[in-house]
Amino acid sequence: MKTVHGGRLSLLLGACIIASTSVAQEGDAERGEAASATCVACHQANGGGMNISGGESWPRLAGLNSNYIAKQLHDFKAGDRQNATMVTFANMLDDQQIADVAAYYSQLPATPGQGGDNADEALLARGEQLAERGDWNAYIVSCKSCHGPGGQGVGETFPGIAGQHAGYISAQLNAWKSDTRSNDPQNLMGAIAKRMSEEDIQAVSAWYATQPAAEGEAAQ
Ligand code: HEC
Ligand code: HEC
């Protein structure tokens, strides 16, 4: 009896050691809250960001996948994703602090998207079409095929875009269209954004802003 349990125990201990090492590398939400002090001016204390029409919108970070957040911060630091505002703040963080702020923001409850409320029905209908079904005539595959049904996100690779601010979504699509954002490995977004008209961009941005964001586990 004892020997059987002993064998299981050492297996269990081995598993615990592996688990605890990966936790140490993963980031700590409490430390992340402290490290986020410089972020609140734009991303807000609740991580909800802000839609600024005609200006540089600040994305909601609350509830986004932690590995996605960390990847973006590393990309800003490495110059793979260019944004004059964010490079300054990303550069203030070391690898551990990046993991910590990512853990912190990912566990905050998602807040509603802004900037889609004034869109008319026709624009929202076009947005829903692009998001959920795509437009075969324009060679645009549905956003859902990568970002998941309702734009809720799929793992760490395909971020949740439902409930993100319209101004931020359209700014990103325009950045891909003009090659000023090109940090996804196969530049999947570049190929898609280049096929979208300005009206398509407004439509899909407004529609996603009006959709509920994924909550908790679904976002991870
Ligand atoms: C002065 C305003 C400002 C401050 C302060 C700021 N950010 Fe940002 N942040 C932005 C803007 C603007 C963008 C969008 C950049 C773009 O368009 O590429 C952004 C984008 C991001 C993104 C990418 C989100 C996504 O969905 O891809 C992350 C992650 C992020 N910020 C984290 C942080 C963290 C962590 C801090 C604090 C250490 C911080 N930011 C401080 C303005 C700010
Ligand atoms: C073939 C897969 C694919 C399709 C289809 C796709 N996307 Fe993406 N999208 C991605 C990937 C991958 C990323 C993450 C890029 C990165 O790592 O920086 C992304 C990121 C984004 C982001 C940035 C989110 C953020 O938080 O910064 C937005 C906005 C976006 N996509 C909108 C759309 C819209 C709108 C559509 C439909 C018109 C769409 N995507 C279709 C793969 C796709």
GROMACS .gro file of C-alpha atoms and ligand atoms in nm:
model
  306
    1MET     CA    1   0.000   0.000   0.000
    2LYS     CA    2   0.267   0.246   0.104
    3THR     CA    3   0.483   0.175  -0.203
    4VAL     CA    4   0.190   0.230  -0.439
    5HIS     CA    5   0.114   0.563  -0.276
    6GLY     CA    6   0.483   0.654  -0.270
    7GLY     CA    7   0.502   0.612  -0.646
    8ARG     CA    8   0.196   0.825  -0.699
    9LEU     CA    9   0.322   1.083  -0.456
   10SER     CA   10   0.651   1.133  -0.638
   11LEU     CA   11   0.461   1.163  -0.966
   12LEU     CA   12   0.237   1.420  -0.804
   13LEU     CA   13   0.533   1.608  -0.660
   14GLY     CA   14   0.694   1.618  -1.003
   15ALA     CA   15   0.377   1.764  -1.151
   16CYS     CA   16   0.361   2.027  -0.875
   17ILE     CA   17   0.717   2.140  -0.940
   18ILE     CA   18   0.645   2.180  -1.311
   19ALA     CA   19   0.324   2.368  -1.234
   20SER     CA   20   0.491   2.604  -0.987
   21THR     CA   21   0.775   2.692  -1.226
   22SER     CA   22   0.530   2.786  -1.498
   23VAL     CA   23   0.326   2.994  -1.251
   24ALA     CA   24   0.641   3.187  -1.152
   25GLN     CA   25   0.702   3.275  -1.517
   26GLU     CA   26   0.343   3.358  -1.583
   27GLY     CA   27   0.293   3.680  -1.400
   28ASP     CA   28   0.115   3.792  -1.095
   29ALA     CA   29  -0.202   4.000  -1.115
   30GLU     CA   30  -0.134   4.178  -0.785
   31ARG     CA   31   0.211   4.291  -0.892
   32GLY     CA   32   0.057   4.378  -1.229
   33GLU     CA   33  -0.188   4.615  -1.064
   34ALA     CA   34   0.105   4.809  -0.917
   35ALA     CA   35   0.288   4.809  -1.251
   36SER     CA   36  -0.026   4.941  -1.424
   37ALA     CA   37  -0.006   5.276  -1.242
   38THR     CA   38   0.135   5.443  -1.554
   39CYS     CA   39  -0.136   5.292  -1.777
   40VAL     CA   40  -0.450   5.423  -1.606
   41ALA     CA   41  -0.434   5.770  -1.762
   42CYS     CA   42  -0.539   5.613  -2.091
   43HIS     CA   43  -0.656   5.256  -2.029
   44GLN     CA   44  -0.849   5.371  -1.718
   45ALA     CA   45  -0.855   5.219  -1.371
   46ASN     CA   46  -1.107   4.953  -1.477
   47GLY     CA   47  -0.905   4.867  -1.791
   48GLY     CA   48  -1.194   4.985  -2.008
   49GLY     CA   49  -1.000   5.238  -2.214
   50MET     CA   50  -1.196   5.503  -2.403
   51ASN     CA   51  -1.337   5.569  -2.747
   52ILE     CA   52  -1.226   5.908  -2.872
   53SER     CA   53  -1.399   5.996  -3.193
   54GLY     CA   54  -1.157   6.154  -3.437
   55GLY     CA   55  -0.872   6.095  -3.193
   56GLU     CA   56  -0.643   5.813  -3.083
   57SER     CA   57  -0.878   5.570  -2.909
   58TRP     CA   58  -0.746   5.378  -2.610
   59PRO     CA   59  -0.833   5.007  -2.631
   60ARG     CA   60  -1.008   4.817  -2.356
   61LEU     CA   61  -0.759   4.574  -2.204
   62ALA     CA   62  -0.990   4.430  -1.937
   63GLY     CA   63  -1.071   4.066  -2.008
   64LEU     CA   64  -0.836   4.025  -2.306
   65ASN     CA   65  -0.629   3.707  -2.322
   66SER     CA   66  -0.314   3.751  -2.111
   67ASN     CA   67  -0.075   3.599  -2.367
   68TYR     CA   68  -0.221   3.823  -2.636
   69ILE     CA   69  -0.163   4.132  -2.417
   70ALA     CA   70   0.194   4.021  -2.340
   71LYS     CA   71   0.267   3.959  -2.709
   72GLN     CA   72   0.153   4.309  -2.803
   73LEU     CA   73   0.371   4.468  -2.534
   74HIS     CA   74   0.674   4.269  -2.655
   75ASP     CA   75   0.591   4.371  -3.014
   76PHE     CA   76   0.577   4.741  -2.920
   77LYS     CA   77   0.913   4.709  -2.741
   78ALA     CA   78   1.075   4.528  -3.030
   79GLY     CA   79   0.939   4.778  -3.281
   80ASP     CA   80   0.733   4.508  -3.456
   81ARG     CA   81   0.417   4.703  -3.375
   82GLN     CA   82   0.456   5.075  -3.415
   83ASN     CA   83   0.276   5.331  -3.208
   84ALA     CA   84   0.449   5.640  -3.075
   85THR     CA   85   0.236   5.650  -2.759
   86MET     CA   86   0.265   5.285  -2.662
   87VAL     CA   87   0.633   5.234  -2.735
   88THR     CA   88   0.715   5.475  -2.452
   89PHE     CA   89   0.505   5.287  -2.198
   90ALA     CA   90   0.597   4.938  -2.315
   91ASN     CA   91   0.964   5.030  -2.284
   92MET     CA   92   0.914   5.101  -1.913
   93LEU     CA   93   0.828   4.735  -1.849
   94ASP     CA   94   1.069   4.441  -1.818
   95ASP     CA   95   0.964   4.087  -1.914
   96GLN     CA   96   0.831   4.005  -1.567
   97GLN     CA   97   0.631   4.329  -1.549
   98ILE     CA   98   0.484   4.256  -1.893
   99ALA     CA   99   0.368   3.916  -1.767
  100ASP     CA  100   0.232   4.082  -1.452
  101VAL     CA  101   0.029   4.358  -1.621
  102ALA     CA  102  -0.101   4.104  -1.875
  103ALA     CA  103  -0.220   3.881  -1.589
  104TYR     CA  104  -0.377   4.180  -1.417
  105TYR     CA  105  -0.575   4.313  -1.714
  106SER     CA  106  -0.685   3.970  -1.833
  107GLN     CA  107  -0.865   3.899  -1.506
  108LEU     CA  108  -1.056   4.229  -1.493
  109PRO     CA  109  -1.420   4.204  -1.605
  110ALA     CA  110  -1.476   4.328  -1.960
  111THR     CA  111  -1.646   4.666  -1.997
  112PRO     CA  112  -1.882   4.762  -2.284
  113GLY     CA  113  -1.751   4.883  -2.620
  114GLN     CA  114  -1.809   5.248  -2.712
  115GLY     CA  115  -1.855   5.428  -3.040
  116GLY     CA  116  -2.112   5.205  -3.212
  117ASP     CA  117  -2.432   5.354  -3.072
  118ASN     CA  118  -2.488   5.618  -3.335
  119ALA     CA  119  -2.449   5.385  -3.633
  120ASP     CA  120  -2.764   5.341  -3.843
  121GLU     CA  121  -2.927   5.004  -3.903
  122ALA     CA  122  -2.796   4.960  -4.256
  123LEU     CA  123  -2.437   5.016  -4.143
  124LEU     CA  124  -2.478   4.773  -3.853
  125ALA     CA  125  -2.632   4.513  -4.085
  126ARG     CA  126  -2.332   4.541  -4.320
  127GLY     CA  127  -2.103   4.510  -4.018
  128GLU     CA  128  -2.279   4.197  -3.899
  129GLN     CA  129  -2.257   4.047  -4.248
  130LEU     CA  130  -1.881   4.100  -4.269
  131ALA     CA  131  -1.828   3.976  -3.916
  132GLU     CA  132  -2.044   3.665  -3.924
  133ARG     CA  133  -2.067   3.569  -4.293
  134GLY     CA  134  -1.806   3.768  -4.485
  135ASP     CA  135  -1.854   3.896  -4.839
  136TRP     CA  136  -1.764   3.646  -5.107
  137ASN     CA  137  -1.787   3.904  -5.390
  138ALA     CA  138  -1.525   4.121  -5.220
  139TYR     CA  139  -1.311   3.815  -5.119
  140ILE     CA  140  -1.355   3.900  -4.753
  141VAL     CA  141  -1.382   3.593  -4.529
  142SER     CA  142  -1.590   3.634  -4.215
  143CYS     CA  143  -1.410   3.774  -3.913
  144LYS     CA  144  -1.578   3.494  -3.721
  145SER     CA  145  -1.368   3.233  -3.904
  146CYS     CA  146  -1.068   3.343  -3.695
  147HIS     CA  147  -1.204   3.560  -3.411
  148GLY     CA  148  -1.478   3.310  -3.327
  149PRO     CA  149  -1.858   3.342  -3.323
  150GLY     CA  150  -1.961   3.690  -3.213
  151GLY     CA  151  -1.593   3.796  -3.219
  152GLN     CA  152  -1.539   3.646  -2.875
  153GLY     CA  153  -1.178   3.550  -2.949
  154VAL     CA  154  -1.006   3.213  -2.986
  155GLY     CA  155  -0.714   3.145  -2.753
  156GLU     CA  156  -0.411   3.371  -2.744
  157THR     CA  157  -0.373   3.406  -3.121
  158PHE     CA  158  -0.709   3.550  -3.224
  159PRO     CA  159  -0.805   3.830  -2.985
  160GLY     CA  160  -1.162   3.898  -2.879
  161ILE     CA  161  -1.283   4.203  -3.072
  162ALA     CA  162  -1.647   4.211  -2.956
  163GLY     CA  163  -1.703   4.497  -2.713
  164GLN     CA  164  -1.385   4.675  -2.826
  165HIS     CA  165  -1.416   5.047  -2.906
  166ALA     CA  166  -1.516   5.134  -3.262
  167GLY     CA  167  -1.247   5.401  -3.295
  168TYR     CA  168  -0.976   5.155  -3.194
  169ILE     CA  169  -1.099   4.876  -3.426
  170SER     CA  170  -1.115   5.111  -3.725
  171ALA     CA  171  -0.773   5.258  -3.642
  172GLN     CA  172  -0.624   4.907  -3.645
  173LEU     CA  173  -0.792   4.809  -3.972
  174ASN     CA  174  -0.664   5.131  -4.130
  175ALA     CA  175  -0.316   5.063  -3.990
  176TRP     CA  176  -0.314   4.719  -4.154
  177LYS     CA  177  -0.449   4.867  -4.475
  178SER     CA  178  -0.163   5.116  -4.491
  179ASP     CA  179   0.099   4.865  -4.365
  180THR     CA  180   0.169   5.059  -4.046
  181ARG     CA  181   0.068   4.753  -3.838
  182SER     CA  182   0.207   4.423  -3.959
  183ASN     CA  183   0.292   4.231  -3.643
  184ASP     CA  184   0.090   3.914  -3.691
  185PRO     CA  185   0.316   3.639  -3.818
  186GLN     CA  186   0.144   3.573  -4.150
  187ASN     CA  187   0.004   3.927  -4.182
  188LEU     CA  188  -0.344   3.773  -4.197
  189MET     CA  189  -0.505   4.104  -4.105
  190GLY     CA  190  -0.316   4.297  -4.373
  191ALA     CA  191  -0.461   4.082  -4.647
  192ILE     CA  192  -0.814   4.126  -4.512
  193ALA     CA  193  -0.803   4.500  -4.434
  194LYS     CA  194  -0.673   4.581  -4.783
  195ARG     CA  195  -0.996   4.442  -4.932
  196MET     CA  196  -1.218   4.656  -4.712
  197SER     CA  197  -1.360   4.992  -4.813
  198GLU     CA  198  -1.370   5.279  -4.564
  199GLU     CA  199  -1.743   5.213  -4.522
  200ASP     CA  200  -1.682   4.842  -4.453
  201ILE     CA  201  -1.431   4.940  -4.186
  202GLN     CA  202  -1.680   5.177  -4.022
  203ALA     CA  203  -1.953   4.912  -4.043
  204VAL     CA  204  -1.764   4.623  -3.886
  205SER     CA  205  -1.611   4.849  -3.619
  206ALA     CA  206  -1.950   4.985  -3.516
  207TRP     CA  207  -2.108   4.638  -3.509
  208TYR     CA  208  -1.837   4.483  -3.291
  209ALA     CA  209  -1.847   4.782  -3.054
  210THR     CA  210  -2.215   4.706  -2.989
  211GLN     CA  211  -2.156   4.335  -2.917
  212PRO     CA  212  -2.094   4.190  -2.570
  213ALA     CA  213  -1.733   4.094  -2.498
  214ALA     CA  214  -1.634   3.746  -2.387
  215GLU     CA  215  -1.627   3.701  -2.012
  216GLY     CA  216  -1.372   3.522  -1.795
  217GLU     CA  217  -1.279   3.174  -1.914
  218ALA     CA  218  -1.418   3.230  -2.264
  219ALA     CA  219  -1.172   3.514  -2.315
  220GLN     CA  220  -0.879   3.296  -2.213
  221HEC     C1  221  -0.100   5.805  -2.322
  221HEC     C2  222  -0.195   5.696  -2.339
  221HEC     C3  223  -0.152   5.554  -2.309
  221HEC     C4  224  -0.087   5.507  -2.197
  221HEC     C5  225  -0.042   5.584  -2.073
  221HEC     C6  226  -0.075   5.363  -2.214
  221HEC     N1  227  -0.132   5.325  -2.333
  221HEC    FE1  228  -0.150   5.136  -2.404
  221HEC     N2  229  -0.236   5.205  -2.573
  221HEC     C7  230  -0.257   5.338  -2.602
  221HEC     C8  231  -0.300   5.351  -2.740
  221HEC     C9  232  -0.334   5.478  -2.813
  221HEC    C10  233  -0.302   5.219  -2.794
  221HEC    C11  234  -0.337   5.178  -2.936
  221HEC    C12  235  -0.209   5.172  -3.014
  221HEC    C13  236  -0.228   5.143  -3.161
  221HEC     O1  237  -0.315   5.201  -3.223
  221HEC     O2  238  -0.152   5.058  -3.212
  221HEC    C14  239  -0.263   5.131  -2.685
  221HEC    C15  240  -0.254   4.993  -2.698
  221HEC    C16  241  -0.215   4.908  -2.597
  221HEC    C17  242  -0.214   4.763  -2.607
  221HEC    C18  243  -0.258   4.680  -2.726
  221HEC    C19  244  -0.400   4.634  -2.704
  221HEC    C20  245  -0.453   4.543  -2.810
  221HEC     O3  246  -0.572   4.509  -2.799
  221HEC     O4  247  -0.379   4.503  -2.900
  221HEC    C21  248  -0.170   4.715  -2.487
  221HEC    C22  249  -0.153   4.569  -2.447
  221HEC    C23  250  -0.143   4.829  -2.402
  221HEC     N3  251  -0.171   4.945  -2.472
  221HEC    C24  252  -0.096   4.822  -2.272
  221HEC    C25  253  -0.056   4.931  -2.197
  221HEC    C26  254   0.010   4.921  -2.068
  221HEC    C27  255   0.039   4.791  -1.996
  221HEC    C28  256   0.037   5.049  -2.027
  221HEC    C29  257   0.108   5.093  -1.902
  221HEC    C30  258   0.237   5.034  -1.877
  221HEC    C31  259  -0.015   5.140  -2.130
  221HEC     N4  260  -0.069   5.064  -2.231
  221HEC    C32  261  -0.012   5.278  -2.125
  221HEC    C33  262  -0.243   5.445  -2.516
  221HEC    C34  263  -0.178   5.440  -2.393
  222HEC     C1  264  -0.745   3.453  -4.113
  222HEC     C2  265  -0.767   3.490  -3.976
  222HEC     C3  266  -0.830   3.624  -3.946
  222HEC     C4  267  -0.947   3.677  -3.997
  222HEC     C5  268  -1.040   3.614  -4.100
  222HEC     C6  269  -0.967   3.804  -3.932
  222HEC     N1  270  -0.868   3.829  -3.841
  222HEC    FE1  271  -0.848   3.992  -3.723
  222HEC     N2  272  -0.678   3.916  -3.640
  222HEC     C7  273  -0.618   3.798  -3.677
  222HEC     C8  274  -0.497   3.781  -3.597
  222HEC     C9  275  -0.400   3.664  -3.604
  222HEC    C10  276  -0.487   3.895  -3.511
  222HEC    C11  277  -0.379   3.923  -3.406
  222HEC    C12  278  -0.270   4.004  -3.465
  222HEC    C13  279  -0.154   4.019  -3.370
  222HEC     O1  280  -0.108   3.920  -3.314
  222HEC     O2  281  -0.113   4.132  -3.349
  222HEC    C14  282  -0.602   3.977  -3.542
  222HEC    C15  283  -0.629   4.099  -3.480
  222HEC    C16  284  -0.736   4.179  -3.508
  222HEC    C17  285  -0.761   4.306  -3.443
  222HEC    C18  286  -0.677   4.372  -3.336
  222HEC    C19  287  -0.739   4.350  -3.201
  222HEC    C20  288  -0.663   4.419  -3.093
  222HEC     O3  289  -0.702   4.403  -2.978
  222HEC     O4  290  -0.565   4.489  -3.123
  222HEC    C21  291  -0.875   4.357  -3.498
  222HEC    C22  292  -0.944   4.488  -3.464
  222HEC    C23  293  -0.922   4.260  -3.597
  222HEC     N3  294  -0.835   4.155  -3.601
  222HEC    C24  295  -1.038   4.277  -3.671
  222HEC    C25  296  -1.082   4.185  -3.766
  222HEC    C26  297  -1.201   4.203  -3.846
  222HEC    C27  298  -1.295   4.322  -3.834
  222HEC    C28  299  -1.212   4.096  -3.929
  222HEC    C29  300  -1.315   4.067  -4.036
  222HEC    C30  301  -1.335   4.171  -4.137
  222HEC    C31  302  -1.098   4.009  -3.899
  222HEC     N4  303  -1.023   4.066  -3.799
  222HEC    C32  304  -1.073   3.889  -3.961
  222HEC    C33  305  -0.666   3.708  -3.770
  222HEC    C34  306  -0.780   3.722  -3.847
   0.00000   0.00000   0.00000
